[in-house]
GROMACS .gro file of C-alpha atoms in nm:
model
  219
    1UNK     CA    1   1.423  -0.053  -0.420
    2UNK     CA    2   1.228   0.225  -0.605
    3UNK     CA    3   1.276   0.543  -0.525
    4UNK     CA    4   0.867   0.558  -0.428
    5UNK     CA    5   0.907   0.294  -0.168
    6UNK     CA    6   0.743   0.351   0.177
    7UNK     CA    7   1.007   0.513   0.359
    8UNK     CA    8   0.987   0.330   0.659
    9UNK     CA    9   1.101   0.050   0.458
   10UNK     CA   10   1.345   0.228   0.309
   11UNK     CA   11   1.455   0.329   0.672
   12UNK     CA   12   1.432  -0.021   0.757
   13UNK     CA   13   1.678  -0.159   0.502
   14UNK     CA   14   1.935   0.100   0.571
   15UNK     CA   15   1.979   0.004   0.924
   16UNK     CA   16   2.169  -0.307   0.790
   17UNK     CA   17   2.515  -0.322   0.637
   18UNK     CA   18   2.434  -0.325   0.306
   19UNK     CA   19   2.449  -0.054  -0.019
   20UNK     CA   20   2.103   0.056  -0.072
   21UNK     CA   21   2.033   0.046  -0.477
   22UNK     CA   22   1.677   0.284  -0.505
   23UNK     CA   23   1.622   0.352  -0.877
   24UNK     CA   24   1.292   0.377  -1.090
   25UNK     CA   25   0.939   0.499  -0.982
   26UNK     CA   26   0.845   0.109  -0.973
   27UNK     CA   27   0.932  -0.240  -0.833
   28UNK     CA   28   0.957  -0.336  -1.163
   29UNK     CA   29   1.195  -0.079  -1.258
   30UNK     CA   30   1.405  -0.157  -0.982
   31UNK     CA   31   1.377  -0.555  -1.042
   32UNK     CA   32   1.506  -0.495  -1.412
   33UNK     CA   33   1.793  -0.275  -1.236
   34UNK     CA   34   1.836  -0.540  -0.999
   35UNK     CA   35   1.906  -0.795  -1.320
   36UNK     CA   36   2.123  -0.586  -1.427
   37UNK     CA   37   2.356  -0.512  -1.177
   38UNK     CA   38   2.370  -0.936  -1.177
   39UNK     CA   39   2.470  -0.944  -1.516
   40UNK     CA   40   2.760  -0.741  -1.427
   41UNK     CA   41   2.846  -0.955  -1.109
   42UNK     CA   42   2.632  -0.867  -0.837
   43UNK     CA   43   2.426  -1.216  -0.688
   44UNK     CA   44   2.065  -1.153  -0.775
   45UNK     CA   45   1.806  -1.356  -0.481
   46UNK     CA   46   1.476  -1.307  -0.663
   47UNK     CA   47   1.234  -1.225  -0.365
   48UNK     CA   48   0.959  -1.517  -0.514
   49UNK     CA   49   1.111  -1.660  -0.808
   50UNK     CA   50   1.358  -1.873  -0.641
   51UNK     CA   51   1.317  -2.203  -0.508
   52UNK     CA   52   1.463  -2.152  -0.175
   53UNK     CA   53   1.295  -1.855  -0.070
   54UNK     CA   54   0.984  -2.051  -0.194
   55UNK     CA   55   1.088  -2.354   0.029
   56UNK     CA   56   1.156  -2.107   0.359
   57UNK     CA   57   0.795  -1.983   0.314
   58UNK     CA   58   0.681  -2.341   0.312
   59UNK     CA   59   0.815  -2.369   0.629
   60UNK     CA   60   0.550  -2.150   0.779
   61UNK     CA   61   0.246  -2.389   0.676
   62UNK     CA   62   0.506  -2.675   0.870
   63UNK     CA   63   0.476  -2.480   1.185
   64UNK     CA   64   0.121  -2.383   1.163
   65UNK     CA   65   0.034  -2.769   1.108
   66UNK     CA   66   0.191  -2.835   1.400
   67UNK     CA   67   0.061  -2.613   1.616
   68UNK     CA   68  -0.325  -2.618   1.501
   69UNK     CA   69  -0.497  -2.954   1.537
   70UNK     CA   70  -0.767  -3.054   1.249
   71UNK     CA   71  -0.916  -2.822   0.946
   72UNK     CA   72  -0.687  -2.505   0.889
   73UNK     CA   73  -0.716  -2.213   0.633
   74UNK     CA   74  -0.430  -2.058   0.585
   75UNK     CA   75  -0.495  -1.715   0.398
   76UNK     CA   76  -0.185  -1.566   0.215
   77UNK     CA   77  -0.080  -1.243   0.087
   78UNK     CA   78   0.045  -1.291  -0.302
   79UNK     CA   79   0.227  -1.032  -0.473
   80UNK     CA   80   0.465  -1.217  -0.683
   81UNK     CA   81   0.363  -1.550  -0.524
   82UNK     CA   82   0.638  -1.659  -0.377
   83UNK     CA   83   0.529  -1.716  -0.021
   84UNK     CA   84   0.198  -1.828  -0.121
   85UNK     CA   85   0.379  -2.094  -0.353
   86UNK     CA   86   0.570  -2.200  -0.080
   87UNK     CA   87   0.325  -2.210   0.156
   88UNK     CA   88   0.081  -2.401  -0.075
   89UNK     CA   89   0.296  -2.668  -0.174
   90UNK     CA   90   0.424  -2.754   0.197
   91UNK     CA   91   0.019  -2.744   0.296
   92UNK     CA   92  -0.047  -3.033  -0.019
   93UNK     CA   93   0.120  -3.228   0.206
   94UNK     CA   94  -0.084  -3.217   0.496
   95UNK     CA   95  -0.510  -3.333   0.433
   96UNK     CA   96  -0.766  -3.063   0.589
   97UNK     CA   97  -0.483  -2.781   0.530
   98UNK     CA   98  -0.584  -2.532   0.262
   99UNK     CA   99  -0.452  -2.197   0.123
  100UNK     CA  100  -0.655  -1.897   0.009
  101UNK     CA  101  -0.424  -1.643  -0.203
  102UNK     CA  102  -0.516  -1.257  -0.197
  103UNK     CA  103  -0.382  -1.035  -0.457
  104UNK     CA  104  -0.462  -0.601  -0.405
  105UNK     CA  105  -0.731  -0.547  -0.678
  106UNK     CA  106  -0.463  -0.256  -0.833
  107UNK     CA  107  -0.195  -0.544  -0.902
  108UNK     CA  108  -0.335  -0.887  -0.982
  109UNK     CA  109  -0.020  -1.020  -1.164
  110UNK     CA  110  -0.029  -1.392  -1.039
  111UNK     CA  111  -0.389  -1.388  -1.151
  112UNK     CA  112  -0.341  -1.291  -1.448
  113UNK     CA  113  -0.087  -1.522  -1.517
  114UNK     CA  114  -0.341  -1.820  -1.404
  115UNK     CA  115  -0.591  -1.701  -1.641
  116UNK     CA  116  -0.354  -1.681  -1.915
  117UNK     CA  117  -0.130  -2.010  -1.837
  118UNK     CA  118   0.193  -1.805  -1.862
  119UNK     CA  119   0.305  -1.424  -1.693
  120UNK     CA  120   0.217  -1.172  -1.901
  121UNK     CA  121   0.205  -0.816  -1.857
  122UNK     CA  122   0.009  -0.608  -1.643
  123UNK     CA  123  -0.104  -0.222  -1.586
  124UNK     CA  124  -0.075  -0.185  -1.246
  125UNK     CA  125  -0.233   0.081  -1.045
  126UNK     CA  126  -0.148   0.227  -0.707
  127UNK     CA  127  -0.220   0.043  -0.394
  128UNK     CA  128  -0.143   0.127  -0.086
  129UNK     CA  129   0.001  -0.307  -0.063
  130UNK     CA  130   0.273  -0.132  -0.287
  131UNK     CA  131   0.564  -0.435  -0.137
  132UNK     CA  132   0.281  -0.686  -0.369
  133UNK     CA  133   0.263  -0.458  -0.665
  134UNK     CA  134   0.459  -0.534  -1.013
  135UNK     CA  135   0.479  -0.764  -1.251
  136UNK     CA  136   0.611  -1.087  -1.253
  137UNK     CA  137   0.947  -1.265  -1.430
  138UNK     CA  138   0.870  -1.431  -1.765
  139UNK     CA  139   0.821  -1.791  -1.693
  140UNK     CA  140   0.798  -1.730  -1.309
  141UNK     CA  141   0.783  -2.085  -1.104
  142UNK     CA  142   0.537  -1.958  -0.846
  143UNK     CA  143   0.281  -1.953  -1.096
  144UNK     CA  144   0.266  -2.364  -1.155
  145UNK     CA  145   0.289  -2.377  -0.790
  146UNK     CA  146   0.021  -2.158  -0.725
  147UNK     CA  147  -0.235  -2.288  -0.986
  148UNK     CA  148  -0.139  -2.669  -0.891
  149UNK     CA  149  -0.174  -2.610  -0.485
  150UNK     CA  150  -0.325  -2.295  -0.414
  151UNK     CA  151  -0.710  -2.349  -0.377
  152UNK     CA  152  -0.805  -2.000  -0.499
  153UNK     CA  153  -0.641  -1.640  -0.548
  154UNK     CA  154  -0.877  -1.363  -0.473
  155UNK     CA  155  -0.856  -0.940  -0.441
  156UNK     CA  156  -0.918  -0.706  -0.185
  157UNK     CA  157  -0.979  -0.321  -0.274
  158UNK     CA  158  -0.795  -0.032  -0.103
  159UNK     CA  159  -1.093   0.036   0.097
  160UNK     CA  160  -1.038  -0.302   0.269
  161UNK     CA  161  -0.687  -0.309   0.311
  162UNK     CA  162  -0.678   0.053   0.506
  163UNK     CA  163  -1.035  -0.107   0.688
  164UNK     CA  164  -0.746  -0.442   0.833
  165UNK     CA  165  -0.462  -0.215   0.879
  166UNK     CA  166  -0.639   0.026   1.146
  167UNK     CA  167  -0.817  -0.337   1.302
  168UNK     CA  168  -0.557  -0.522   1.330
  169UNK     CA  169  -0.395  -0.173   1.507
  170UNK     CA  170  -0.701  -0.156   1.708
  171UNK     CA  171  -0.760  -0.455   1.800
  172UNK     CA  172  -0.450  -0.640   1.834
  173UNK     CA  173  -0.175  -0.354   1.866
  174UNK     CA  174   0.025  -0.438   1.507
  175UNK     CA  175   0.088  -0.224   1.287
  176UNK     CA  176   0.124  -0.383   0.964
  177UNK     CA  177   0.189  -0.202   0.589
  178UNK     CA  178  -0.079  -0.271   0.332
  179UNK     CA  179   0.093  -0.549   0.208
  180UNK     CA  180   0.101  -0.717   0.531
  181UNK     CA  181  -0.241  -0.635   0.598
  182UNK     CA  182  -0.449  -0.788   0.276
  183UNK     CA  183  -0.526  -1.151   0.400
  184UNK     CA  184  -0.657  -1.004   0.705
  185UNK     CA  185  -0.885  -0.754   0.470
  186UNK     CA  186  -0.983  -1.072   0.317
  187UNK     CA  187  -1.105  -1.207   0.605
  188UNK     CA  188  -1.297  -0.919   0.767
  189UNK     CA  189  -1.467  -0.873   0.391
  190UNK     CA  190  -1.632  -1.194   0.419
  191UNK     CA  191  -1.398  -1.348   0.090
  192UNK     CA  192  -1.262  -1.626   0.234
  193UNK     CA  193  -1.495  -1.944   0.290
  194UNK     CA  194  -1.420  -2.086   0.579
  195UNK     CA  195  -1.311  -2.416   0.713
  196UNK     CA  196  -1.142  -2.528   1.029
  197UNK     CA  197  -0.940  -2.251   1.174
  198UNK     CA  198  -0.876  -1.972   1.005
  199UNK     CA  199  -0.522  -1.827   0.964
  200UNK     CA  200  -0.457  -1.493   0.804
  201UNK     CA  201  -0.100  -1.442   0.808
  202UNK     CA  202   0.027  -1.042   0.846
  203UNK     CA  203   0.357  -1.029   0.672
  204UNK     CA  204   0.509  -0.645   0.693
  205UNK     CA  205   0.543  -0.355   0.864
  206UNK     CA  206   0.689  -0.100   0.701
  207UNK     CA  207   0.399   0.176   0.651
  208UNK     CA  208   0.494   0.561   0.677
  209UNK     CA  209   0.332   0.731   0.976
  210UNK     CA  210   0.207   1.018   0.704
  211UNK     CA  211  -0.025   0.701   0.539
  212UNK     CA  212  -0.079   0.527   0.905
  213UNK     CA  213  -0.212   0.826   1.097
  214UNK     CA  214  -0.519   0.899   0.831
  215UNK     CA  215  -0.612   0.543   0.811
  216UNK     CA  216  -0.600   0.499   1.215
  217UNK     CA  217  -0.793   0.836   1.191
  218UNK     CA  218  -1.056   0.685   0.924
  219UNK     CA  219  -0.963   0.891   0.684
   0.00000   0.00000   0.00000
């Protein structure tokens, strides 16, 4: 992890048994540290490039097709796309079941890579959805997957994320870190046309109290 990860995720992560690695002032720094310490033995799990964490996302568009009868949207966070890869390609398989990506406007990676037809690099600026922020692995699957099955990949501005974090607080008691929190801004902005029921899935909670307290403040 970088050492400017929230620290409640940081907090988080140290409750299990494992040896905490923070290095760099970005999740790409700490990805290339990650590859490193693989090189020298370690087992590296890519957190979207990876076929089987992109299959266990799927698995979420499974459930939600069997829970919710006719037309669904299902609206997806994307950082590096793996989720929304996985969750796309389960949903081809099921008619009247599409999937609405959302990228935060500072780090549109995946987009860039659709626009371009291969990852390339990115400036990326400072977002408060900082667990979808970085750029992606050269030649990254979940950018195929995305442009093949996703039906679009959109943005939502820091002004919209903070605006879901402190309703879904409000509203429905979760507290949810901005990356957890962007389909939901997607939603409430009006971005996502919709069709059937609508399902914005919240996907993290790991915000510091010093950024949750202003934004449940509207500050």
């Amino acid at each position: 992890m970088p050492e400017t990860a929230s620290p409640a995720k940081l907090a988080a992560l140290e409750r299990f048994a494992v040896t905490l690695v923070r290095h760099g002032s970005s999740y790409d720094e700490a990805e290339a540290r990650a590859l490193d310490l693989a090189e020298a033995g370690s087992r590296y799990v890519s957190s979207y490039n990876d076929r089987e964490v992109i299959a266990g996302g799927g698995t979420i568009a499974l459930e939600l097709a069997r829970q919710i009868g006719g037309p669904l949207t299902i609206v997806c966070p994307v950082g590096g796309g793996g989720l929304c890869a996985g969750v796309s390609l389960a949903a081809a398989g099921h008619p009247g079941t599409r999937v609405v990506g959302v990228e935060a406007a500072a780090s549109r990676a995946v987009s860039a890579a659709l626009a371009a037809g291969a990852t390339v690099p990115i400036l990326v600026g400072e977002t408060l959805a900082d667990g979808l922020a970085g750029n992606l692995e050269p030649g990254s699957v979940t950018v195929e997957l995305i442009g093949r099955y996703t039906e679009s990949v959109i943005s939502v501005s820091e002004g919209e994320i903070r605006a879901a974090i402190r309703f879904l607080a409000n509203e429905h008691g979760l507290v949810a870190e901005g990356a957890g929190a962007v389909a939901t801004a997607a939603v409430l902005a009006g971005r996502v046309e919709v069709s059937g029921t609508v399902v914005a899935l919240v996907t993290g909670r790991n915000i510091a109290e010093k950024d949750l307290v202003p934004i449940l403040a509207g500050r």
